């Protein structure tokens, strides 16, 4: 199994913004993770009104889903980040949460999408992921 992050030198340095331009893999098992939000196990919104805190909780939830699926952050090939009423001031707090999430792992491809609303009015962000692992994992 191999996953290669693609970041052409001819393009802007996307890793600085928490994503790679593309991911190429030859993996056998694909894991499609539903979008994760800032709910804890008891349906409490973590980080009420704070998009950075909500991003951290959504990413923590995503880590749990990945682990249960036999995957980890390094197996992610794509994420999609949905942000309610996006404006450029949200890039920093969300980008910081994404940077913490990726750690030393080169980020996967990411599409950032501004949306009018999510499933519940208190949700400010939702993050979904696709991961790939070896069939023997």
PDB file of C-alpha atoms in Angstrom:
ATOM      1  CA  UNK A   1       0.000   0.000   0.000  1.00  0.00           C
ATOM      2  CA  UNK A   2       1.225   3.460  -0.786  1.00  0.00           C
ATOM      3  CA  UNK A   3      -0.229   6.930  -0.551  1.00  0.00           C
ATOM      4  CA  UNK A   4       1.656   9.740  -2.266  1.00  0.00           C
ATOM      5  CA  UNK A   5       0.852  13.392  -1.605  1.00  0.00           C
ATOM      6  CA  UNK A   6       1.236  15.479  -4.774  1.00  0.00           C
ATOM      7  CA  UNK A   7       2.480  19.069  -4.386  1.00  0.00           C
ATOM      8  CA  UNK A   8       3.993  20.328  -7.672  1.00  0.00           C
ATOM      9  CA  UNK A   9       6.737  22.927  -7.300  1.00  0.00           C
ATOM     10  CA  UNK A  10       5.125  24.812 -10.205  1.00  0.00           C
ATOM     11  CA  UNK A  11       2.067  25.563  -8.033  1.00  0.00           C
ATOM     12  CA  UNK A  12       1.624  27.541  -4.825  1.00  0.00           C
ATOM     13  CA  UNK A  13       2.698  25.915  -1.538  1.00  0.00           C
ATOM     14  CA  UNK A  14      -0.656  24.473  -0.472  1.00  0.00           C
ATOM     15  CA  UNK A  15       0.744  22.513   2.483  1.00  0.00           C
ATOM     16  CA  UNK A  16       1.220  25.872   4.213  1.00  0.00           C
ATOM     17  CA  UNK A  17      -2.584  26.129   4.135  1.00  0.00           C
ATOM     18  CA  UNK A  18      -3.244  22.605   5.403  1.00  0.00           C
ATOM     19  CA  UNK A  19      -3.818  20.635   2.203  1.00  0.00           C
ATOM     20  CA  UNK A  20      -2.041  18.925  -0.681  1.00  0.00           C
ATOM     21  CA  UNK A  21      -2.988  19.495  -4.305  1.00  0.00           C
ATOM     22  CA  UNK A  22      -3.682  15.788  -4.855  1.00  0.00           C
ATOM     23  CA  UNK A  23      -3.214  12.334  -3.370  1.00  0.00           C
ATOM     24  CA  UNK A  24      -2.368   9.224  -5.371  1.00  0.00           C
ATOM     25  CA  UNK A  25      -2.846   5.776  -3.862  1.00  0.00           C
ATOM     26  CA  UNK A  26      -2.868   2.123  -4.773  1.00  0.00           C
ATOM     27  CA  UNK A  27      -4.784   1.044  -1.692  1.00  0.00           C
ATOM     28  CA  UNK A  28      -7.392  -1.686  -1.670  1.00  0.00           C
ATOM     29  CA  UNK A  29      -9.941  -0.518   0.938  1.00  0.00           C
ATOM     30  CA  UNK A  30     -11.620   2.883   0.847  1.00  0.00           C
ATOM     31  CA  UNK A  31     -13.254   4.345   3.958  1.00  0.00           C
ATOM     32  CA  UNK A  32     -15.830   7.080   3.405  1.00  0.00           C
ATOM     33  CA  UNK A  33     -16.312   8.995   6.659  1.00  0.00           C
ATOM     34  CA  UNK A  34     -19.482  10.980   7.168  1.00  0.00           C
ATOM     35  CA  UNK A  35     -19.086  14.630   7.964  1.00  0.00           C
ATOM     36  CA  UNK A  36     -18.167  15.160  11.593  1.00  0.00           C
ATOM     37  CA  UNK A  37     -19.413  18.107  13.628  1.00  0.00           C
ATOM     38  CA  UNK A  38     -18.782  19.481  17.111  1.00  0.00           C
ATOM     39  CA  UNK A  39     -21.111  17.113  18.969  1.00  0.00           C
ATOM     40  CA  UNK A  40     -19.731  15.111  21.858  1.00  0.00           C
ATOM     41  CA  UNK A  41     -21.093  11.652  22.725  1.00  0.00           C
ATOM     42  CA  UNK A  42     -24.027  13.216  24.618  1.00  0.00           C
ATOM     43  CA  UNK A  43     -25.060  15.531  21.739  1.00  0.00           C
ATOM     44  CA  UNK A  44     -23.565  18.625  23.379  1.00  0.00           C
ATOM     45  CA  UNK A  45     -22.063  21.165  20.991  1.00  0.00           C
ATOM     46  CA  UNK A  46     -18.418  21.636  21.945  1.00  0.00           C
ATOM     47  CA  UNK A  47     -17.192  25.166  21.277  1.00  0.00           C
ATOM     48  CA  UNK A  48     -20.523  26.949  21.033  1.00  0.00           C
ATOM     49  CA  UNK A  49     -19.958  29.965  18.747  1.00  0.00           C
ATOM     50  CA  UNK A  50     -16.214  29.225  18.312  1.00  0.00           C
ATOM     51  CA  UNK A  51     -15.365  27.838  14.869  1.00  0.00           C
ATOM     52  CA  UNK A  52     -11.805  26.856  15.903  1.00  0.00           C
ATOM     53  CA  UNK A  53     -13.029  24.866  18.910  1.00  0.00           C
ATOM     54  CA  UNK A  54     -15.737  23.257  16.785  1.00  0.00           C
ATOM     55  CA  UNK A  55     -13.152  22.323  14.157  1.00  0.00           C
ATOM     56  CA  UNK A  56     -11.010  20.639  16.837  1.00  0.00           C
ATOM     57  CA  UNK A  57     -14.001  18.627  18.089  1.00  0.00           C
ATOM     58  CA  UNK A  58     -15.049  17.630  14.560  1.00  0.00           C
ATOM     59  CA  UNK A  59     -11.483  16.492  13.840  1.00  0.00           C
ATOM     60  CA  UNK A  60     -11.300  14.605  17.162  1.00  0.00           C
ATOM     61  CA  UNK A  61     -14.534  12.834  16.195  1.00  0.00           C
ATOM     62  CA  UNK A  62     -13.046  12.067  12.796  1.00  0.00           C
ATOM     63  CA  UNK A  63     -10.017  10.509  14.516  1.00  0.00           C
ATOM     64  CA  UNK A  64     -12.356   8.193  16.459  1.00  0.00           C
ATOM     65  CA  UNK A  65     -14.149   7.126  13.264  1.00  0.00           C
ATOM     66  CA  UNK A  66     -10.841   6.496  11.504  1.00  0.00           C
ATOM     67  CA  UNK A  67      -9.459   4.435  14.407  1.00  0.00           C
ATOM     68  CA  UNK A  68     -12.621   2.317  14.553  1.00  0.00           C
ATOM     69  CA  UNK A  69     -12.216   1.728  10.808  1.00  0.00           C
ATOM     70  CA  UNK A  70      -8.601   0.620  11.172  1.00  0.00           C
ATOM     71  CA  UNK A  71      -7.214   3.845   9.718  1.00  0.00           C
ATOM     72  CA  UNK A  72      -5.360   6.922  10.938  1.00  0.00           C
ATOM     73  CA  UNK A  73      -4.736  10.495   9.874  1.00  0.00           C
ATOM     74  CA  UNK A  74      -1.916   9.344   7.588  1.00  0.00           C
ATOM     75  CA  UNK A  75      -4.402   7.204   5.603  1.00  0.00           C
ATOM     76  CA  UNK A  76      -6.651  10.142   4.659  1.00  0.00           C
ATOM     77  CA  UNK A  77      -6.612  10.909   0.952  1.00  0.00           C
ATOM     78  CA  UNK A  78      -9.249  13.673   0.891  1.00  0.00           C
ATOM     79  CA  UNK A  79     -11.213  15.890   3.242  1.00  0.00           C
ATOM     80  CA  UNK A  80     -13.999  18.358   2.642  1.00  0.00           C
ATOM     81  CA  UNK A  81     -14.479  21.230   5.048  1.00  0.00           C
ATOM     82  CA  UNK A  82     -17.918  22.863   5.150  1.00  0.00           C
ATOM     83  CA  UNK A  83     -17.963  26.254   6.891  1.00  0.00           C
ATOM     84  CA  UNK A  84     -21.138  28.193   7.701  1.00  0.00           C
ATOM     85  CA  UNK A  85     -21.044  31.786   6.431  1.00  0.00           C
ATOM     86  CA  UNK A  86     -17.403  31.532   5.467  1.00  0.00           C
ATOM     87  CA  UNK A  87     -15.290  34.655   5.308  1.00  0.00           C
ATOM     88  CA  UNK A  88     -11.489  35.023   5.249  1.00  0.00           C
ATOM     89  CA  UNK A  89     -11.282  35.711   9.006  1.00  0.00           C
ATOM     90  CA  UNK A  90     -12.175  32.041   9.599  1.00  0.00           C
ATOM     91  CA  UNK A  91      -9.122  30.719   7.758  1.00  0.00           C
ATOM     92  CA  UNK A  92      -6.779  31.236  10.725  1.00  0.00           C
ATOM     93  CA  UNK A  93      -8.739  29.434  13.487  1.00  0.00           C
ATOM     94  CA  UNK A  94      -9.749  26.570  11.218  1.00  0.00           C
ATOM     95  CA  UNK A  95      -6.291  26.353   9.681  1.00  0.00           C
ATOM     96  CA  UNK A  96      -4.751  26.138  13.159  1.00  0.00           C
ATOM     97  CA  UNK A  97      -7.068  23.239  14.073  1.00  0.00           C
ATOM     98  CA  UNK A  98      -6.238  21.485  10.804  1.00  0.00           C
ATOM     99  CA  UNK A  99      -2.520  21.990  11.425  1.00  0.00           C
ATOM    100  CA  UNK A 100      -2.834  20.373  14.855  1.00  0.00           C
ATOM    101  CA  UNK A 101      -4.837  17.512  13.329  1.00  0.00           C
ATOM    102  CA  UNK A 102      -2.267  16.769  10.612  1.00  0.00           C
ATOM    103  CA  UNK A 103       0.738  17.153  12.933  1.00  0.00           C
ATOM    104  CA  UNK A 104       3.794  15.804  11.100  1.00  0.00           C
ATOM    105  CA  UNK A 105       1.670  14.133   8.389  1.00  0.00           C
ATOM    106  CA  UNK A 106       1.615  15.859   5.004  1.00  0.00           C
ATOM    107  CA  UNK A 107      -2.015  16.955   4.603  1.00  0.00           C
ATOM    108  CA  UNK A 108      -4.337  15.262   2.145  1.00  0.00           C
ATOM    109  CA  UNK A 109      -6.324  17.040  -0.535  1.00  0.00           C
ATOM    110  CA  UNK A 110      -8.996  19.368   0.902  1.00  0.00           C
ATOM    111  CA  UNK A 111     -11.863  21.344  -0.560  1.00  0.00           C
ATOM    112  CA  UNK A 112     -13.147  24.189   1.615  1.00  0.00           C
ATOM    113  CA  UNK A 113     -16.803  24.986   0.973  1.00  0.00           C
ATOM    114  CA  UNK A 114     -18.753  27.940   2.349  1.00  0.00           C
ATOM    115  CA  UNK A 115     -22.341  26.960   3.133  1.00  0.00           C
ATOM    116  CA  UNK A 116     -25.407  28.795   4.410  1.00  0.00           C
ATOM    117  CA  UNK A 117     -26.205  26.252   7.145  1.00  0.00           C
ATOM    118  CA  UNK A 118     -25.524  22.742   8.412  1.00  0.00           C
ATOM    119  CA  UNK A 119     -27.843  20.144   9.968  1.00  0.00           C
ATOM    120  CA  UNK A 120     -28.245  21.993  13.293  1.00  0.00           C
ATOM    121  CA  UNK A 121     -28.174  25.770  13.783  1.00  0.00           C
ATOM    122  CA  UNK A 122     -25.303  25.658  16.330  1.00  0.00           C
ATOM    123  CA  UNK A 123     -22.930  23.805  13.971  1.00  0.00           C
ATOM    124  CA  UNK A 124     -20.365  26.157  12.403  1.00  0.00           C
ATOM    125  CA  UNK A 125     -18.246  23.541  10.630  1.00  0.00           C
ATOM    126  CA  UNK A 126     -18.480  19.976   9.332  1.00  0.00           C
ATOM    127  CA  UNK A 127     -15.525  17.934   8.095  1.00  0.00           C
ATOM    128  CA  UNK A 128     -15.744  14.709   6.116  1.00  0.00           C
ATOM    129  CA  UNK A 129     -12.901  12.464   5.003  1.00  0.00           C
ATOM    130  CA  UNK A 130     -12.002   9.639   2.683  1.00  0.00           C
ATOM    131  CA  UNK A 131      -9.212   7.295   3.754  1.00  0.00           C
ATOM    132  CA  UNK A 132      -7.628   4.296   2.108  1.00  0.00           C
ATOM    133  CA  UNK A 133      -5.948   1.334   3.759  1.00  0.00           C
ATOM    134  CA  UNK A 134      -4.466  -1.960   2.683  1.00  0.00           C
ATOM    135  CA  UNK A 135      -6.987  -4.818   2.482  1.00  0.00           C
ATOM    136  CA  UNK A 136      -4.964  -6.761   5.064  1.00  0.00           C
ATOM    137  CA  UNK A 137      -5.312  -3.977   7.672  1.00  0.00           C
TER     138      UNK A 137
END
